[in-house]
Coordinates of C-alpha atoms and ligand atoms in Angstrom, one line a residue:
M25 CA -39.6 -9.8 22.1
N26 CA -40.4 -7.1 24.7
K27 CA -40.6 -3.5 24.0
L28 CA -37.3 -2.7 25.7
L29 CA -35.5 -5.2 23.3
I30 CA -37.3 -3.8 20.4
A31 CA -36.2 -0.4 21.3
L32 CA -32.7 -1.5 21.9
A33 CA -32.6 -3.3 18.6
L34 CA -33.9 -0.2 16.8
L35 CA -31.5 2.0 18.5
L36 CA -28.6 -0.2 17.5
C37 CA -29.9 -0.4 13.8
F38 CA -30.0 3.4 13.9
V39 CA -26.5 3.8 15.2
L40 CA -25.1 1.1 12.8
S41 CA -26.8 2.8 9.8
C42 CA -25.6 6.1 10.9
K43 CA -22.1 4.7 11.1
K44 CA -22.5 3.1 7.8
Q45 CA -23.7 6.5 6.2
Q46 CA -20.7 8.2 7.8
E47 CA -18.3 5.6 6.5
E48 CA -19.9 6.0 3.0
S49 CA -19.7 9.6 3.0
V50 CA -16.0 9.4 4.0
A51 CA -15.3 6.9 1.3
K52 CA -17.3 9.2 -1.1
M53 CA -15.4 12.3 0.0
D54 CA -12.1 10.5 -0.3
L55 CA -13.1 9.2 -3.8
K56 CA -14.1 12.7 -4.8
N57 CA -10.9 14.3 -3.5
K58 CA -9.0 11.6 -5.5
I59 CA -10.9 12.6 -8.6
D60 CA -10.5 16.3 -8.0
R61 CA -6.8 16.1 -8.3
F62 CA -7.3 15.9 -12.0
A63 CA -8.9 19.0 -13.5
P64 CA -11.5 18.2 -16.1
T65 CA -10.6 19.7 -19.5
E66 CA -12.3 19.5 -22.8
L67 CA -9.8 18.5 -25.5
S68 CA -10.4 19.1 -29.2
A69 CA -9.0 20.6 -32.2
D70 CA -10.0 22.7 -35.2
L71 CA -11.9 20.3 -37.4
S72 CA -12.7 23.1 -39.9
C73 CA -9.3 22.3 -41.9
L74 CA -10.7 18.7 -42.7
S75 CA -12.6 17.9 -45.8
R76 CA -16.1 15.9 -45.6
D77 CA -14.1 12.8 -46.4
D78 CA -11.5 13.5 -43.7
K79 CA -14.2 13.7 -41.2
I80 CA -15.5 10.3 -42.2
V81 CA -12.0 8.9 -41.9
L82 CA -11.6 10.6 -38.5
D83 CA -14.8 9.0 -37.2
K84 CA -13.8 5.6 -38.3
I85 CA -10.4 5.9 -36.8
V86 CA -11.8 7.1 -33.5
Q87 CA -14.3 4.2 -33.5
S88 CA -11.4 1.8 -34.1
A89 CA -9.4 3.6 -31.4
E90 CA -12.2 3.2 -28.9
L91 CA -11.7 -0.7 -29.1
M92 CA -8.2 -0.2 -27.7
D93 CA -9.9 0.7 -24.5
H94 CA -11.5 -2.7 -24.3
I95 CA -8.2 -4.5 -25.2
Y96 CA -6.4 -2.5 -22.7
L97 CA -8.8 -3.2 -19.9
H98 CA -8.4 -6.8 -20.6
Q99 CA -4.5 -6.5 -20.6
V100 CA -4.2 -4.7 -17.1
W101 CA -5.9 -7.4 -15.0
N102 CA -8.0 -10.5 -15.9
G103 CA -10.8 -9.4 -13.5
N104 CA -11.1 -6.0 -15.0
Y105 CA -13.6 -6.6 -17.6
D106 CA -16.3 -8.2 -15.1
L107 CA -15.5 -5.5 -12.7
L108 CA -16.2 -2.8 -15.3
E109 CA -19.6 -4.3 -15.8
K110 CA -20.3 -4.5 -12.2
L111 CA -19.2 -1.1 -11.5
Q112 CA -21.2 0.3 -14.5
K113 CA -24.4 -1.1 -12.9
N114 CA -24.0 0.9 -9.6
T115 CA -25.8 4.1 -10.5
S116 CA -25.7 5.7 -7.0
E117 CA -23.7 8.8 -6.7
E118 CA -20.8 7.1 -5.1
G119 CA -21.1 4.2 -7.7
K120 CA -20.8 6.8 -10.5
L121 CA -17.6 8.3 -8.8
R122 CA -16.1 4.8 -8.4
Y123 CA -16.8 4.0 -12.2
L124 CA -15.2 7.3 -13.2
Y125 CA -12.2 6.6 -11.2
F126 CA -11.9 3.2 -12.4
L127 CA -11.8 4.5 -16.0
M128 CA -9.3 7.3 -15.1
N129 CA -6.9 4.5 -13.8
M130 CA -8.2 1.9 -16.4
G131 CA -8.3 -0.5 -13.3
P132 CA -9.0 -0.6 -9.6
W133 CA -5.8 0.7 -8.5
S134 CA -4.9 4.4 -8.1
Q135 CA -1.7 5.1 -10.1
V136 CA -0.8 8.3 -8.4
D137 CA -1.2 6.7 -5.0
N138 CA 1.3 3.9 -5.5
N139 CA -1.5 1.8 -7.1
E140 CA -3.4 1.5 -3.9
A141 CA -6.8 -0.4 -4.5
F142 CA -9.9 1.9 -4.3
V143 CA -12.4 -0.9 -4.8
D144 CA -13.3 -3.8 -2.5
G145 CA -12.7 -7.4 -3.3
V146 CA -9.8 -6.8 -5.6
P147 CA -6.2 -7.8 -5.1
K148 CA -4.4 -5.4 -2.8
V149 CA -1.4 -5.3 -4.8
K150 CA -1.7 -4.8 -8.6
P151 CA -0.5 -7.8 -10.4
L152 CA 3.1 -6.9 -11.8
G153 CA 2.8 -9.1 -14.9
A154 CA -0.7 -7.7 -15.5
N155 CA -2.8 -10.0 -17.6
F156 CA 0.1 -10.8 -19.9
Y157 CA 1.1 -13.9 -17.8
P158 CA -0.7 -16.5 -15.9
A159 CA -1.6 -15.0 -12.5
D160 CA 0.5 -17.7 -10.7
L161 CA 3.6 -17.3 -12.8
T162 CA 6.9 -16.5 -11.2
R163 CA 9.9 -14.8 -12.6
D164 CA 11.9 -18.1 -12.0
E165 CA 9.3 -20.3 -13.7
F166 CA 9.3 -18.1 -16.8
E167 CA 13.1 -17.8 -17.0
N168 CA 13.5 -21.5 -16.6
W169 CA 11.0 -22.2 -19.3
V170 CA 12.5 -19.6 -21.7
K171 CA 16.0 -21.0 -21.2
N172 CA 15.0 -24.3 -22.9
L173 CA 13.0 -23.0 -25.7
P174 CA 14.4 -23.0 -29.3
V175 CA 15.4 -19.4 -30.5
S176 CA 12.4 -18.5 -32.4
E177 CA 10.1 -19.6 -29.6
K178 CA 12.2 -17.6 -27.2
E179 CA 11.7 -14.5 -29.3
K180 CA 8.1 -15.1 -29.1
A181 CA 8.1 -15.6 -25.3
K182 CA 10.0 -12.5 -24.6
G183 CA 8.4 -10.7 -27.6
F184 CA 6.0 -7.5 -27.6
F185 CA 3.1 -9.3 -29.1
Y186 CA 2.5 -12.5 -27.4
V187 CA 0.8 -13.3 -24.2
I188 CA 1.9 -16.3 -22.0
R189 CA -0.9 -18.7 -21.0
R190 CA -1.1 -22.4 -19.7
D191 CA -2.4 -25.2 -21.8
S192 CA -4.8 -27.9 -20.3
K193 CA -1.9 -29.7 -18.7
G194 CA -0.4 -26.4 -17.0
N195 CA 2.3 -26.0 -19.4
L196 CA 3.4 -22.6 -20.5
I197 CA 2.6 -21.5 -24.1
T198 CA 2.7 -18.3 -26.2
V199 CA -0.5 -17.0 -27.7
P200 CA -0.1 -14.2 -30.3
Y201 CA -2.2 -11.0 -29.7
S202 CA -4.0 -11.5 -32.9
N203 CA -5.7 -14.6 -31.3
E204 CA -5.9 -13.4 -27.8
Y205 CA -7.7 -10.1 -28.7
R206 CA -9.3 -11.3 -31.9
R207 CA -12.8 -10.2 -30.7
W208 CA -11.8 -6.6 -30.7
L209 CA -8.9 -6.6 -33.2
E210 CA -11.2 -7.9 -36.1
P211 CA -13.7 -4.9 -35.8
A212 CA -10.8 -2.6 -35.3
S213 CA -9.1 -3.8 -38.4
K214 CA -12.3 -3.5 -40.4
L215 CA -12.7 0.1 -39.4
L216 CA -9.2 1.0 -40.1
N217 CA -9.7 -0.5 -43.6
E218 CA -12.8 1.5 -44.2
A219 CA -11.1 4.6 -43.1
A220 CA -8.2 3.7 -45.6
E221 CA -10.7 3.3 -48.4
V222 CA -11.9 6.8 -47.8
T223 CA -8.8 9.0 -47.2
T224 CA -7.0 10.7 -50.0
N225 CA -3.7 11.0 -48.1
K226 CA -1.5 8.3 -49.6
S227 CA 0.7 7.9 -46.4
L228 CA -2.2 7.7 -44.1
R229 CA -3.9 5.2 -46.4
K230 CA -0.8 3.1 -46.3
Y231 CA -0.5 3.2 -42.6
L232 CA -4.0 2.4 -41.9
K233 CA -4.0 -0.6 -44.5
L234 CA -0.9 -2.1 -43.0
R235 CA -2.0 -1.5 -39.4
A236 CA -5.3 -3.3 -40.1
K237 CA -3.4 -6.2 -41.6
A238 CA -1.1 -6.3 -38.6
F239 CA -3.9 -6.6 -36.2
L240 CA -4.9 -9.9 -37.8
S241 CA -1.4 -11.2 -38.9
N242 CA 0.4 -10.0 -35.6
D243 CA 3.2 -8.8 -37.7
Y244 CA 3.7 -5.1 -36.9
Y245 CA 7.0 -4.2 -38.6
E246 CA 5.8 -2.9 -41.9
S247 CA 3.1 -0.9 -40.3
D248 CA 5.4 0.7 -37.8
V249 CA 7.7 1.7 -40.5
A250 CA 4.7 3.3 -42.4
W251 CA 3.9 5.2 -39.2
L252 CA 7.4 6.9 -39.3
E253 CA 6.6 7.9 -42.8
L254 CA 3.1 9.1 -42.1
D255 CA 2.6 12.8 -43.1
S256 CA -1.1 13.7 -43.0
P257 CA -3.4 16.3 -41.5
I258 CA -4.7 13.3 -39.3
E259 CA -1.9 11.9 -37.2
V260 CA -2.8 8.7 -35.8
V261 CA -1.1 6.0 -33.8
I262 CA -3.1 2.8 -33.0
G263 CA -1.9 -0.6 -31.7
P264 CA 0.4 -2.2 -29.1
Y265 CA 3.4 -0.1 -28.2
E266 CA 4.4 0.8 -24.6
T267 CA 5.7 -1.9 -22.2
Y268 CA 5.3 -0.1 -18.9
T269 CA 2.0 -2.1 -18.0
D270 CA 4.1 -5.3 -17.9
E271 CA 6.0 -4.5 -14.6
L272 CA 7.2 -8.0 -14.3
F273 CA 9.5 -8.1 -17.3
G274 CA 8.7 -5.0 -19.4
Y275 CA 8.4 -7.3 -22.5
K276 CA 4.8 -7.0 -23.5
A277 CA 3.2 -4.2 -25.4
A278 CA -0.1 -2.5 -24.2
F279 CA -2.7 -1.4 -26.7
E280 CA -3.4 2.3 -27.2
A281 CA -4.3 5.0 -29.5
F282 CA -3.7 8.7 -30.0
V283 CA -5.8 10.3 -32.7
A284 CA -4.7 13.9 -33.4
L285 CA -4.7 16.8 -36.1
R286 CA -1.5 18.2 -37.1
D287 CA -0.9 21.9 -36.0
D288 CA 0.8 23.4 -39.2
E289 CA 1.5 26.9 -37.4
A290 CA 3.3 25.2 -34.5
T291 CA 5.2 23.0 -37.0
K292 CA 6.5 26.0 -38.8
E293 CA 7.8 27.5 -35.4
L294 CA 9.6 24.0 -34.7
E295 CA 11.2 24.2 -38.3
K296 CA 12.5 27.6 -37.4
L297 CA 14.2 26.1 -34.3
E298 CA 15.4 23.1 -36.2
H299 CA 17.0 25.3 -38.9
Y300 CA 19.4 26.9 -36.4
L301 CA 20.4 23.9 -34.6
Q302 CA 23.9 23.6 -36.0
E303 CA 24.5 27.3 -35.6
I304 CA 23.4 26.8 -31.9
E305 CA 25.9 23.9 -31.6
N306 CA 28.7 26.0 -33.1
N307 CA 28.0 28.7 -30.4
L308 CA 27.6 26.4 -27.3
P309 CA 29.6 27.8 -24.4
I310 CA 32.3 25.1 -24.5
D311 CA 35.7 24.6 -26.0
P312 CA 35.1 24.3 -29.9
K313 CA 36.9 21.0 -29.6
Y314 CA 33.8 19.6 -27.7
R315 CA 31.4 20.8 -30.4
N316 CA 29.8 18.6 -33.0
K317 CA 31.0 19.6 -36.4
K318 CA 28.1 18.0 -38.0
L319 CA 24.9 17.1 -35.9
A320 CA 23.4 13.8 -36.4
P321 CA 20.1 13.9 -38.7
L322 CA 17.0 14.7 -36.6
S323 CA 14.2 12.3 -35.9
P324 CA 11.0 13.9 -37.2
I325 CA 9.0 15.8 -34.6
R326 CA 5.1 16.4 -35.1
V327 CA 3.2 18.9 -33.3
V328 CA -0.5 18.1 -32.9
D329 CA -3.7 18.5 -31.2
L330 CA -5.1 15.5 -29.7
V331 CA -8.8 14.7 -30.3
Y332 CA -9.0 11.2 -28.8
A333 CA -6.7 8.9 -26.8
S334 CA -7.6 5.4 -25.5
G335 CA -6.2 2.4 -23.8
D336 CA -2.7 2.7 -22.4
G337 CA -2.7 6.2 -23.8
N338 CA -5.4 7.5 -21.6
H339 CA -4.9 6.8 -17.8
G340 CA -3.5 8.3 -14.7
V341 CA -1.2 11.2 -15.6
Q342 CA -1.7 12.2 -19.2
T343 CA 1.0 11.9 -21.9
A344 CA 1.9 15.1 -23.4
A345 CA 4.5 13.8 -25.8
F346 CA 5.6 10.4 -27.0
N347 CA 8.5 8.9 -29.0
L348 CA 7.7 5.6 -30.9
P349 CA 8.2 2.9 -32.0
N350 CA 10.0 1.0 -29.3
D351 CA 11.0 -1.8 -31.6
E352 CA 14.8 -1.7 -31.6
R353 CA 15.0 -3.2 -35.1
I354 CA 13.0 -0.3 -36.6
I355 CA 14.9 2.4 -34.6
R356 CA 18.1 1.0 -36.0
D357 CA 16.8 0.7 -39.6
K358 CA 14.5 3.8 -39.8
G359 CA 14.7 5.8 -36.6
A360 CA 11.9 7.1 -34.5
K361 CA 9.2 9.8 -34.6
R362 CA 8.4 12.2 -31.7
V363 CA 4.7 13.6 -31.3
M364 CA 4.1 16.5 -29.2
L365 CA 0.4 16.8 -28.0
K366 CA 0.1 20.6 -28.0
N367 CA -3.3 21.0 -26.7
V368 CA -2.5 18.6 -23.8
Q369 CA 0.4 20.6 -23.0
K370 CA -1.8 23.7 -23.1
A371 CA -4.3 22.2 -20.8
K372 CA -1.7 21.3 -18.3
F373 CA -0.4 24.8 -18.5
E374 CA -3.6 26.3 -17.8
K375 CA -5.0 23.9 -15.2
V376 CA -1.6 23.2 -13.3
L377 CA 1.0 25.7 -14.1
I378 CA -1.0 29.0 -14.0
P379 CA -2.2 28.3 -10.6
I380 CA 1.3 27.3 -9.5
A381 CA 2.7 30.5 -10.8
Q382 CA 0.1 32.5 -8.9
K383 CA 1.2 31.0 -5.8
V384 CA 5.0 30.8 -6.1
L385 CA 5.9 33.8 -8.4
D386 CA 6.4 37.4 -7.2
Q387 CA 3.5 39.5 -8.1
S388 CA 5.4 41.5 -10.7
Q389 CA 6.2 38.5 -12.8
I390 CA 3.0 36.5 -12.7
D391 CA 1.8 38.1 -15.9
C392 CA 4.9 37.1 -17.7
V393 CA 4.1 33.4 -17.7
S394 CA 3.0 32.5 -21.1
F395 CA 2.0 29.3 -23.0
D396 CA 3.9 30.2 -26.1
A397 CA 7.1 30.4 -23.9
F398 CA 6.3 27.2 -22.2
F399 CA 5.8 25.3 -25.4
M400 CA 8.8 26.8 -27.2
H401 CA 10.9 25.8 -24.1
I402 CA 9.6 22.2 -24.3
L403 CA 10.4 22.0 -28.0
A404 CA 13.9 23.5 -27.2
H405 CA 14.4 20.9 -24.4
E406 CA 13.5 18.0 -27.1
L407 CA 15.9 19.3 -29.6
M408 CA 18.7 20.0 -27.2
H409 CA 18.9 16.4 -26.3
G410 CA 20.5 16.0 -29.8
L411 CA 23.1 18.8 -29.1
G412 CA 26.3 18.6 -27.1
P413 CA 28.6 15.9 -26.4
H414 CA 27.4 12.3 -27.0
D415 CA 30.1 10.0 -28.3
I416 CA 33.4 11.1 -26.3
T417 CA 37.0 10.0 -26.0
I418 CA 38.4 9.4 -22.7
A419 CA 42.2 8.8 -22.3
G420 CA 42.3 7.7 -25.9
K421 CA 39.4 5.3 -25.5
A422 CA 36.1 5.9 -27.5
T423 CA 33.1 5.8 -25.1
N424 CA 29.8 7.8 -24.6
V425 CA 28.4 10.1 -22.0
R426 CA 25.9 7.7 -20.8
Q427 CA 28.3 4.9 -20.1
E428 CA 30.6 7.3 -18.1
L429 CA 28.1 9.1 -16.0
K430 CA 26.2 5.8 -15.3
E431 CA 23.2 6.2 -13.0
L432 CA 23.8 9.9 -12.8
Y433 CA 23.4 10.3 -16.5
S434 CA 19.6 10.9 -16.8
A435 CA 19.4 13.6 -14.2
I436 CA 22.4 15.5 -15.8
E437 CA 21.1 14.9 -19.4
E438 CA 17.7 16.3 -18.4
A439 CA 19.1 19.3 -16.7
K440 CA 21.3 19.8 -19.7
A441 CA 18.3 19.8 -22.1
D442 CA 16.4 22.4 -19.8
I443 CA 19.1 24.8 -19.3
T444 CA 20.7 24.5 -22.9
G445 CA 17.2 25.1 -24.0
L446 CA 17.0 28.5 -22.4
F447 CA 20.4 29.2 -23.7
A448 CA 19.3 28.4 -27.3
L449 CA 16.2 30.5 -26.9
Q450 CA 18.1 33.5 -25.6
Y451 CA 20.6 33.0 -28.5
L452 CA 17.9 33.1 -31.1
V453 CA 16.2 36.2 -29.4
D454 CA 19.5 37.9 -29.5
K455 CA 20.0 37.1 -33.2
G456 CA 16.5 38.5 -33.9
V457 CA 15.1 35.1 -35.0
M458 CA 12.7 34.9 -32.1
D459 CA 10.6 37.7 -30.9
K460 CA 12.1 39.8 -28.2
K461 CA 8.9 39.3 -26.1
L462 CA 10.2 35.8 -25.5
E463 CA 13.1 37.1 -23.3
E464 CA 10.4 38.6 -21.0
T465 CA 8.3 35.5 -20.7
V466 CA 10.5 32.4 -20.8
Y467 CA 12.4 32.9 -17.6
P468 CA 9.5 33.4 -15.3
T469 CA 7.6 30.7 -17.1
F470 CA 10.4 28.3 -16.5
L471 CA 10.8 29.4 -12.9
A472 CA 7.1 28.4 -12.3
S473 CA 7.4 25.2 -14.2
M474 CA 10.3 24.1 -12.0
F475 CA 8.0 23.9 -9.1
R476 CA 5.6 21.8 -11.2
S477 CA 8.6 19.4 -11.8
I478 CA 9.8 19.0 -8.2
R479 CA 6.5 19.1 -6.3
F480 CA 6.4 15.3 -6.4
G481 CA 9.9 14.9 -5.3
I482 CA 13.3 14.7 -6.8
N483 CA 13.8 10.9 -6.9
E484 CA 13.1 10.8 -10.8
A485 CA 15.6 12.2 -13.3
H486 CA 13.5 15.3 -14.4
G487 CA 12.9 16.3 -11.0
K488 CA 16.5 16.0 -9.8
G489 CA 17.6 17.7 -13.0
V490 CA 15.3 20.7 -12.2
A491 CA 16.4 20.9 -8.6
I492 CA 20.1 21.2 -9.7
Q493 CA 19.1 24.2 -12.0
F494 CA 16.9 25.8 -9.4
N495 CA 19.5 25.8 -6.6
Y496 CA 22.4 26.8 -9.0
L497 CA 20.3 29.8 -10.3
R498 CA 19.4 30.8 -6.7
K499 CA 23.0 30.7 -5.7
Q500 CA 24.0 32.8 -8.6
G501 CA 21.5 35.4 -7.6
A502 CA 19.6 34.7 -10.8
I503 CA 16.5 33.8 -8.8
D504 CA 15.6 36.0 -5.9
M505 CA 13.2 35.6 -3.1
S506 CA 10.9 38.5 -2.4
D507 CA 9.8 39.5 1.1
G508 CA 6.6 37.4 1.0
G509 CA 8.7 34.3 0.3
R510 CA 7.9 34.4 -3.3
F511 CA 10.4 34.0 -6.2
K512 CA 11.3 36.1 -9.1
V513 CA 13.8 36.0 -11.9
N514 CA 16.6 38.5 -11.5
R515 CA 16.6 40.0 -15.1
I516 CA 20.2 41.3 -14.8
R517 CA 21.8 38.0 -13.7
I518 CA 19.7 35.4 -15.4
K519 CA 21.4 35.2 -18.8
D520 CA 24.9 35.0 -17.4
A521 CA 23.9 32.3 -14.9
V522 CA 22.1 30.1 -17.5
K523 CA 25.3 30.4 -19.9
K524 CA 27.5 29.3 -16.9
L525 CA 25.5 26.4 -15.9
T526 CA 25.0 25.2 -19.5
S527 CA 28.7 25.4 -19.9
M528 CA 29.3 23.6 -16.7
I529 CA 27.0 20.7 -17.6
L530 CA 28.3 20.3 -21.0
I531 CA 31.9 20.2 -19.9
I532 CA 30.9 17.5 -17.4
E533 CA 29.4 15.5 -20.3
A534 CA 32.3 16.3 -22.7
E535 CA 34.8 14.9 -20.0
G536 CA 32.4 12.1 -19.0
D537 CA 33.4 13.2 -15.5
Y538 CA 31.4 11.0 -13.1
N539 CA 32.9 12.7 -10.0
K540 CA 32.2 16.2 -11.1
A541 CA 28.6 15.2 -12.0
K542 CA 28.1 13.6 -8.5
S543 CA 29.3 16.6 -6.8
L544 CA 27.1 18.9 -8.8
I545 CA 24.1 16.6 -7.8
E546 CA 25.2 16.5 -4.2
W547 CA 25.6 20.3 -3.9
Y548 CA 22.5 21.2 -5.9
G549 CA 20.0 18.3 -6.5
N550 CA 18.1 18.8 -3.2
I551 CA 15.2 20.6 -1.8
N552 CA 15.9 23.1 1.0
P553 CA 13.4 24.2 3.7
A554 CA 12.4 27.5 1.8
T555 CA 11.6 25.4 -1.2
Q556 CA 9.7 22.9 0.6
K557 CA 7.5 25.6 2.2
T558 CA 6.5 26.9 -1.1
L559 CA 5.8 23.3 -2.3
D560 CA 3.6 22.9 0.7
E561 CA 1.6 25.8 -0.4
I562 CA 0.9 24.4 -4.0
K563 CA -0.2 20.9 -2.7
D564 CA -3.7 21.5 -3.3
I565 CA -3.4 22.5 -6.9
P566 CA -4.4 19.8 -9.4
I567 CA -1.8 17.1 -10.2
D568 CA -2.9 16.9 -13.9
I569 CA -5.9 17.0 -16.3
R570 CA -8.8 14.7 -16.9
P571 CA -9.5 15.0 -20.6
V572 CA -13.1 15.0 -21.8
Y573 CA -13.0 14.4 -25.6
K574 CA -15.8 16.2 -27.3
L575 CA -15.6 13.9 -30.5
I576 CA -16.7 10.7 -28.8
A577 CA -20.1 11.6 -27.6
N578 CA -21.8 9.2 -30.2
L579 CA -19.6 6.2 -30.2
P580 CA -21.4 2.8 -30.4
N581 CA -19.0 0.8 -28.1
R582 CA -18.1 3.5 -25.8
I583 CA -17.3 2.8 -22.2
R584 CA -15.8 6.1 -21.1
Ligands
LIG15 ZN1 14.1 15.4 -21.7

C-alpha cells in the first residue's frame, strides 16, 4: 500500500471514529436526558418505632420482595433476563446509564415515550401479550382455543395466575404461575415463612403464612382476604396483582411488592375526615332529595411510608396509591383496601409540584403551597368518590351514574372528587374541625397541582377533569392571571366558585344527564393558548421521581 493510500485510510478511520464518538455522545446525552426526567429521591421511613424482631421481619420481607423483580422481568418479555445480564456487563459510562434506564423501565422500552425501544436488537414494539403468552400467539388463535375448552380450563386460560405456553406439538396449554416461576417463588415463600415465624403481629403472621402457601399452591384467595384484614405497623403486599402488563387481554397478573410502614399520625388525620363524611354528605350543595341518607360503609384506607417496592410496583411513573385486590370475587365478598404511599406523594410534591408552583403561581402565593394541604386534598379526593349520587332513578327506572354518563363518566367523576374535596375541606375549616391555615394553603396548592395534572395532556380522565375545573374557576374569576402571566387564587371568589361547580357536577350526576355532562366538557375541558404557554414553560421540570431505597443496600439477590 503506498503512503497516500495509507494516509487516506488513516484519515477515513479518524473521520469514522469521530463520527462514531459523536453518535455515541448523542446517544449518551439522550439517555442521560431521559433518565434526568426522573428526579432521584431517597425513600425511607422512621424505623425507630420497630422492635428488634420487627426489623428482622422487615429484612426478610424485603428479601422476598426483591425476588419479585426477577419474576417481573421474566413476565415482561422473554428476552429480558438475558438482556439484563448482557447490559450488566457493559461497565462503560453509557453502559451503566443504559442498565439504569433498563431497570427504571423493567425492560428495553421507555414507558413515558410510548414504549419506544432504547436498546439495539430488541423488538421495536413492546409485545402486547408480554411473556404471558407465546410470542407468536394472535388474539384469534387464543379466542378460538378458549371457546372450545371446558369451563374449568377456560377459567384458567383467562385467569390471573396461569401463563399460556405451547406443548411439544405446538398446542396451547395453561401453566400455573407456581410452576412457571418456581425458581423464584420457592425462595420467596421460604423467606415469608421465616418472617412469619418471627413477627408478633397476628394479622401479619397470617398474611405472610397464607401468601407463602399461595406462592406454591397457586391459590391466592385466602391470602388476599388476609391482606384486607392486615393491620400491622409493617404493611406489605407481595404477589401477582395488576394486569396492565398484559396489554393483549388484561387477564394476567404481574408480580409486585410494596413494603411499607404505617404512618399513625396521618391515619389519625384520615379518621378525622372519615368521621365527618355523613355530615358533609348532608350538607352537599344539592337538593336534599339527591343526598345519601346513609353512606355505604367505607373500604379501609391505610396511610404508609414506602420502604421498598419491586417488580410491577417499581417502574416508569411511580405509584402513589393503590387499591387492591382486583379479584372480583373478593371485592364482592369482602371489599377492597386502599393504600396511600405518603412519602412517595411527598417526594413527588417536592421534586415536581414545588418547581411547578415556582413557575406558574404569582409570587405572592408561592409560599402558600404546602404538603399538608396537598396530602389532605388527596385524601379528601379519595373519600369524595364515595359521596354524592351513585345509584339513581331516571324516569322511574333504577340505574347508576356510570351507565348514564357512559364514556364521559370518568372525567366527570374525577372532577367531582377534586372539587367536592375542596368543598369538604372548606366545610371542615368553617366548622373548626380543620386548622384555619388550611384555607390559606389548599387553594394555591391545588392550583399548582392542576398544572401537574394537565401538563401531559387532557386525553385521560384526571387531566380532562382538571381542565374542566381550571377553566370554570378562571371563568368565575376565582383564578386570576397577573401581569407576568402567572396565576393566582382570588381569595374573595374561590369559595363560592368551588361551591357552584360542586353543585353543578353533583346535579349532572344526580340526574344522569349525559347532554349536560357533554356540554360541560365541551365548554371547559380544553387547554387554551394562555394555559399552553404556561405549560410550555414547565416542560423541563421532572416528570416524576426515581426512588432510591436506602434499605436494600445489602440484599443478596439485588439487581437494582
Ligand atoms: Zn379519583
